[in-house]
PDB file of C-alpha atoms in Angstrom:
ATOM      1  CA  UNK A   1      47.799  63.913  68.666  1.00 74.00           C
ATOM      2  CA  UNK A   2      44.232  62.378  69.388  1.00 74.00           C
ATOM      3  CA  UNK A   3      42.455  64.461  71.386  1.00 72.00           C
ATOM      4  CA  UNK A   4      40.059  61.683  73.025  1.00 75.00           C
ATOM      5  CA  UNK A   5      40.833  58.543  74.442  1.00 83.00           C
ATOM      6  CA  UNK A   6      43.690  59.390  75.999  1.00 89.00           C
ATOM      7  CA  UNK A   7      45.257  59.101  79.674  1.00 89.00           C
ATOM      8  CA  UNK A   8      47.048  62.249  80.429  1.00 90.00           C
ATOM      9  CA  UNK A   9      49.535  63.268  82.764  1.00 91.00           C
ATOM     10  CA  UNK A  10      50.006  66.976  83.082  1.00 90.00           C
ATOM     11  CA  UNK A  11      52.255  68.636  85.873  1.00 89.00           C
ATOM     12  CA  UNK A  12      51.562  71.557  86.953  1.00 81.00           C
ATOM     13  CA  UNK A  13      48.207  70.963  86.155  1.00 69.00           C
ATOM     14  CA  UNK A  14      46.559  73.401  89.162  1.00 70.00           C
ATOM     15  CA  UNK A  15      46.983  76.139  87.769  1.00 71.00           C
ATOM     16  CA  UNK A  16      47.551  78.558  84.198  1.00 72.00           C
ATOM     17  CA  UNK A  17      48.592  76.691  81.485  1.00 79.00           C
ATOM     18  CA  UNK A  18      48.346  73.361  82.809  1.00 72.00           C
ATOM     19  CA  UNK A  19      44.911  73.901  84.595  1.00 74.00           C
ATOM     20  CA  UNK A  20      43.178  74.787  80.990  1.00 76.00           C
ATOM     21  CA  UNK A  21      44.913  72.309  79.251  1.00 76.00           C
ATOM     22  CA  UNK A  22      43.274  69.575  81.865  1.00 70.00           C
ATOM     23  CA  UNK A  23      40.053  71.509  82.230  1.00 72.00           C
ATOM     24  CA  UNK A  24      39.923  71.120  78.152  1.00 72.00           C
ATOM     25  CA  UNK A  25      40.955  67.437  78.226  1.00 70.00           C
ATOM     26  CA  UNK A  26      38.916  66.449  80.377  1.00 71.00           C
ATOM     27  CA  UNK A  27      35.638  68.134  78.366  1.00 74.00           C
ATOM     28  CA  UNK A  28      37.061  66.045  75.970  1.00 74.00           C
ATOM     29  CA  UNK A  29      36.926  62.811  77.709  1.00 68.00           C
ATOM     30  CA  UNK A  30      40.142  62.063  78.784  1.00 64.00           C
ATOM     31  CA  UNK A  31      42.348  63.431  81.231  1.00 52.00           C
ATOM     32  CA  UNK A  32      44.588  62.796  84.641  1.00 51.00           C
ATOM     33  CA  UNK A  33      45.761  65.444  86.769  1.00 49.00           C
ATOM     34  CA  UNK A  34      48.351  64.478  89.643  1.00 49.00           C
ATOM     35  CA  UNK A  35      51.020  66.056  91.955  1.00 51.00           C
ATOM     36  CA  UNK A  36      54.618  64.748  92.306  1.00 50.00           C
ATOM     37  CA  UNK A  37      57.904  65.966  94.226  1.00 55.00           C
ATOM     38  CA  UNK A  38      60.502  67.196  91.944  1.00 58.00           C
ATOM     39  CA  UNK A  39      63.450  64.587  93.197  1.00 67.00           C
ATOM     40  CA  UNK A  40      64.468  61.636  91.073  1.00 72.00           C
ATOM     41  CA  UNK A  41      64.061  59.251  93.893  1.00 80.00           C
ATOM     42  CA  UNK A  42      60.374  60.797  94.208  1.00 86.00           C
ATOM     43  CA  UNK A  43      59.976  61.068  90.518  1.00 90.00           C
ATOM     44  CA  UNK A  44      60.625  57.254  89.914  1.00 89.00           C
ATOM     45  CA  UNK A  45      58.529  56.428  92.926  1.00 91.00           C
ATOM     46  CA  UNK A  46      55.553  58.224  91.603  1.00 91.00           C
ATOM     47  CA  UNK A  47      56.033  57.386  88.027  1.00 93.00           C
ATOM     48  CA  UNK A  48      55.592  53.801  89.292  1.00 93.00           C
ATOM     49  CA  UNK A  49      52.344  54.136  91.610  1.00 93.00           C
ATOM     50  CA  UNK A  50      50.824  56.426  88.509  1.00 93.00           C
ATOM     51  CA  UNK A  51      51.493  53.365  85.657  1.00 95.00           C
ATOM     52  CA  UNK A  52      50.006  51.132  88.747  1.00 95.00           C
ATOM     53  CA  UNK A  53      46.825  53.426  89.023  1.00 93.00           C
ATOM     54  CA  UNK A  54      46.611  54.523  85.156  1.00 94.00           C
ATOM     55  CA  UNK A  55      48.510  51.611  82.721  1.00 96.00           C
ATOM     56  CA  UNK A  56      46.112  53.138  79.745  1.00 95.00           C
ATOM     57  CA  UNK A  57      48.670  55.980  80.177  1.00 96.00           C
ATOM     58  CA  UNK A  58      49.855  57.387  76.896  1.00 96.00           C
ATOM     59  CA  UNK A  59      50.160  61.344  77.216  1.00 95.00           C
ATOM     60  CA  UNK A  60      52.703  63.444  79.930  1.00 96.00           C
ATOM     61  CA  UNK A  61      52.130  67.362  79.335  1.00 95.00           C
ATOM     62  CA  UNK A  62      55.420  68.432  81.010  1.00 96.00           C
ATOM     63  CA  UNK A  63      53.882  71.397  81.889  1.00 94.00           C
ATOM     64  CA  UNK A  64      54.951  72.597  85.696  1.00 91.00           C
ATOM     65  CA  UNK A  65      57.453  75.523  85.657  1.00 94.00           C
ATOM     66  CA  UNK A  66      58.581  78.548  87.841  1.00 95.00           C
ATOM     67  CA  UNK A  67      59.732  82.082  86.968  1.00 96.00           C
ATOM     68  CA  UNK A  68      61.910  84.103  89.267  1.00 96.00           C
ATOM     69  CA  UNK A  69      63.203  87.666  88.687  1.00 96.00           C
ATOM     70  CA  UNK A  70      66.778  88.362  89.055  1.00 96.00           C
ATOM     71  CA  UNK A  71      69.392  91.096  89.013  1.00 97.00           C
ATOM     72  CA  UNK A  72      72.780  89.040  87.383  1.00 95.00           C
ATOM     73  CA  UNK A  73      74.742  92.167  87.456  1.00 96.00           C
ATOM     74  CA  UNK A  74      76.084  91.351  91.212  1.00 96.00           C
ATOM     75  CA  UNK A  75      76.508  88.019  93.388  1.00 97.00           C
ATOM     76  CA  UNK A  76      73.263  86.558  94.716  1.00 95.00           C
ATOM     77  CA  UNK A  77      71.792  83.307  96.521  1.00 96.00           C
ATOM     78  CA  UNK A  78      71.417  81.096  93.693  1.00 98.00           C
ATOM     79  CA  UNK A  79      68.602  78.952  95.279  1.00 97.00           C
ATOM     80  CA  UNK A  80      66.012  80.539  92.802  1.00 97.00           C
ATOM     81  CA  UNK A  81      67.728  80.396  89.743  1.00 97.00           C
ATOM     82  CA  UNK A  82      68.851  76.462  91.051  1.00 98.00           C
ATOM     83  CA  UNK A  83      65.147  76.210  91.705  1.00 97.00           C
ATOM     84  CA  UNK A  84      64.066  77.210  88.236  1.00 97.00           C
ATOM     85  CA  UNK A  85      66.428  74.468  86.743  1.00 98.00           C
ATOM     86  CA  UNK A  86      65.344  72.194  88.527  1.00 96.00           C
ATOM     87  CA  UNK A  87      61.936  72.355  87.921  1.00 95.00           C
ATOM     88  CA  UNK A  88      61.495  73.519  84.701  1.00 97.00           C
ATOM     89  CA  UNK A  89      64.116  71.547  83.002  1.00 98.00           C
ATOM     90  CA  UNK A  90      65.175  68.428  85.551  1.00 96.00           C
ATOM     91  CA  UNK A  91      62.058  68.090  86.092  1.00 95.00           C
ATOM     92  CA  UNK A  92      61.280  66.858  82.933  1.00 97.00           C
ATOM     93  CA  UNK A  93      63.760  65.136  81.861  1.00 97.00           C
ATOM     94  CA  UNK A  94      63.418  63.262  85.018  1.00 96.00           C
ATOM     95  CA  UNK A  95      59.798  62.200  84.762  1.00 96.00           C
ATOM     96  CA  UNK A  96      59.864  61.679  81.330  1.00 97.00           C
ATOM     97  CA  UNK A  97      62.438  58.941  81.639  1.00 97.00           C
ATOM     98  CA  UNK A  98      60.751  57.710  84.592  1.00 96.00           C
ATOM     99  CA  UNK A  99      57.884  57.052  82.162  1.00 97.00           C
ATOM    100  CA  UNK A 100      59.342  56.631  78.449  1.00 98.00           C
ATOM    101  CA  UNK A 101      59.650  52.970  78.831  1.00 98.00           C
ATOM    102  CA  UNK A 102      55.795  52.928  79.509  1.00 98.00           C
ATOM    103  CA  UNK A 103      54.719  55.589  77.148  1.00 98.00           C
ATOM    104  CA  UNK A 104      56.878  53.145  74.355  1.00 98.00           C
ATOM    105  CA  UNK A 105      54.269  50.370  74.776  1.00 98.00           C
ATOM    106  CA  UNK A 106      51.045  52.571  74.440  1.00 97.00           C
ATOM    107  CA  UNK A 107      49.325  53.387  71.466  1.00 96.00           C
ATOM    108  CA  UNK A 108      49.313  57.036  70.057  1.00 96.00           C
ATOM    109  CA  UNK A 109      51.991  58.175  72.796  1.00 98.00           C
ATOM    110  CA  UNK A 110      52.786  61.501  73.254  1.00 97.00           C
ATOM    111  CA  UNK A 111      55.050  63.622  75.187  1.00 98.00           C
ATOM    112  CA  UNK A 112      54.313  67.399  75.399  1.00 97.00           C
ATOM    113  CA  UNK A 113      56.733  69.835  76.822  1.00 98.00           C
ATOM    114  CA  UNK A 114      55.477  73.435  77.490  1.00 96.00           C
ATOM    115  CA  UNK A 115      58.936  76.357  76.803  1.00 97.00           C
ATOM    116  CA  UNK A 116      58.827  79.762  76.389  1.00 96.00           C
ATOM    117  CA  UNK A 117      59.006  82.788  74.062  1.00 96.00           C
ATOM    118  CA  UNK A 118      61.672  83.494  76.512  1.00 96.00           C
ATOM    119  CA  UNK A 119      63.710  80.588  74.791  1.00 96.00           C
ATOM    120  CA  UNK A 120      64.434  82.361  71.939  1.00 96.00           C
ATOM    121  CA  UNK A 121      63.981  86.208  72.520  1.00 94.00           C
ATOM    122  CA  UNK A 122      64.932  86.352  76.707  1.00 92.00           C
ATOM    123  CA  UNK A 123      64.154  89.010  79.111  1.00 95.00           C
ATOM    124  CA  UNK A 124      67.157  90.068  80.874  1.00 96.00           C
ATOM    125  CA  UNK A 125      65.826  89.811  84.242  1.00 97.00           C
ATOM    126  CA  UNK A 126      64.785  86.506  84.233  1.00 97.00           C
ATOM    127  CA  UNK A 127      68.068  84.926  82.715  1.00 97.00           C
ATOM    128  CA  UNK A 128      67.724  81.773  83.921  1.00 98.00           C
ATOM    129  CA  UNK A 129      64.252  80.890  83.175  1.00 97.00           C
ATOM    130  CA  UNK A 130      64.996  81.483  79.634  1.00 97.00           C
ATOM    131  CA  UNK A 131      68.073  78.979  79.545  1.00 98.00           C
ATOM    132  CA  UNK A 132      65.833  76.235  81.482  1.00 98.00           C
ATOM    133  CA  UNK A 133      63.383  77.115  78.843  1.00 98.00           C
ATOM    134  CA  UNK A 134      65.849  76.908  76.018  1.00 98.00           C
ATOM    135  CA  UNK A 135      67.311  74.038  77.147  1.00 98.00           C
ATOM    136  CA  UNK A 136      63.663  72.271  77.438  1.00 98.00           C
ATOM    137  CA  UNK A 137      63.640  73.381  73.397  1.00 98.00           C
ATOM    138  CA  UNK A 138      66.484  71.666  72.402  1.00 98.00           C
ATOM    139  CA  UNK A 139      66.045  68.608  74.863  1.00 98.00           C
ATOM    140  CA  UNK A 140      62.432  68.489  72.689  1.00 98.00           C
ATOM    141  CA  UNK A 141      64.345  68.554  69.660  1.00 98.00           C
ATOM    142  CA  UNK A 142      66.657  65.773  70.685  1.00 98.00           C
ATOM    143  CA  UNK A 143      63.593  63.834  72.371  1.00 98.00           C
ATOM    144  CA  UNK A 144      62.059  64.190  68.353  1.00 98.00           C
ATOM    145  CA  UNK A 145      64.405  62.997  66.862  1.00 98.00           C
ATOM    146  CA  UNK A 146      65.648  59.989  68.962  1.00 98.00           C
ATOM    147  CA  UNK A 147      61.950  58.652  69.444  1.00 98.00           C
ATOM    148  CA  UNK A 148      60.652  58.934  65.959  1.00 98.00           C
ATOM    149  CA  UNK A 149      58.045  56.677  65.181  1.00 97.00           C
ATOM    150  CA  UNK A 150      57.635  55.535  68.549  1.00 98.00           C
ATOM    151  CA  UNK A 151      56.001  58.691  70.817  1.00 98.00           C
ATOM    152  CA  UNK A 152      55.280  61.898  68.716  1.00 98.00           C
ATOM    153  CA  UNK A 153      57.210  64.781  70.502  1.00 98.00           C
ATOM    154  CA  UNK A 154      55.356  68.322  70.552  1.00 97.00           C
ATOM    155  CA  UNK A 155      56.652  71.656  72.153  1.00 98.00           C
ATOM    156  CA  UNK A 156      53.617  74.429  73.042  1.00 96.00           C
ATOM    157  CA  UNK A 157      55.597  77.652  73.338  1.00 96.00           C
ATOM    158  CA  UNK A 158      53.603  79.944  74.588  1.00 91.00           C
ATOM    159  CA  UNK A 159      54.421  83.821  73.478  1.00 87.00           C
ATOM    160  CA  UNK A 160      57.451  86.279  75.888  1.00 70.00           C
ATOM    161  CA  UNK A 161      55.258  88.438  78.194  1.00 59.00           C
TER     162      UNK A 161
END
């Protein structure tokens, strides 16, 4: 991946991960930092108004992700481990087809997805933020393979805590 020149697109760029990697882009000289709803109508509706605002756009860091705890030993309100699927593995699946028709066209495109160490070696109370993570491994992996020579595919997995 070039590291200048570029327009990037990182979610969850506020904060962590995402905040250094656009802090470090942007020393660099090129960088984009933007918020969008996790829904696929809002996904395809911002997708659009970003490629309106930024058609130089050739990087999306799929960065944005959410941990919650969890005891799986008993019955419990799913809404946080439905949360943590759908943000940390809808999510991008859904913005990056929202935007790999665009990202085709560009020159030295590049789609970044951020896992885990938790992917491959998971904590057992936070079950199902390693399967989103694992899943956003192999979706990578399939991503790699189907877009070869057309966007270059990396994975940043940063180390289990």
């Amino acid at each position: 991946m070039q590291l200048t020149g570029n327009t990037i697109f990182i979610t969850g760029g506020g904060s962590r991960i995402g905040r250094e990697l656009a802090r470090r882009f942007n020393d660099l000289g090129s960088a984009d930092r933007s918020r969008a709803q996790n829904g696929p109508a809002a996904i395809s509706t911002f997708s659009q108004q970003v490629v309106k605002q930024h058609p130089e756009l050739n990087v999306l860091i799929n960065n944005a992700g959410i941990m919650r705890y969890e005891d799986l030993s008993k019955a419990r309100d799913l809404h946080d481990a439905e949360a943590q699927i759908t943000t940390n593995l809808l999510g991008p699946i859904r913005l990056t087809n929202a935007l790999i028709n665009h990202l085709t066209t560009r020159a030295n495109p590049v789609v970044v997805n951020v896992s885990s160490g938790l992917a491959f070696v998971p904590r057992s109370d936070a079950g199902t933020y390693g399967a989103s993570k694992a899943a956003i491994h192999s979706y990578t992996l399939s991503l790699r393979e189907q877009l070869k020579g057309q966007v270059k595919l990396i994975e940043i997995t940063p180390p289990a805590a």
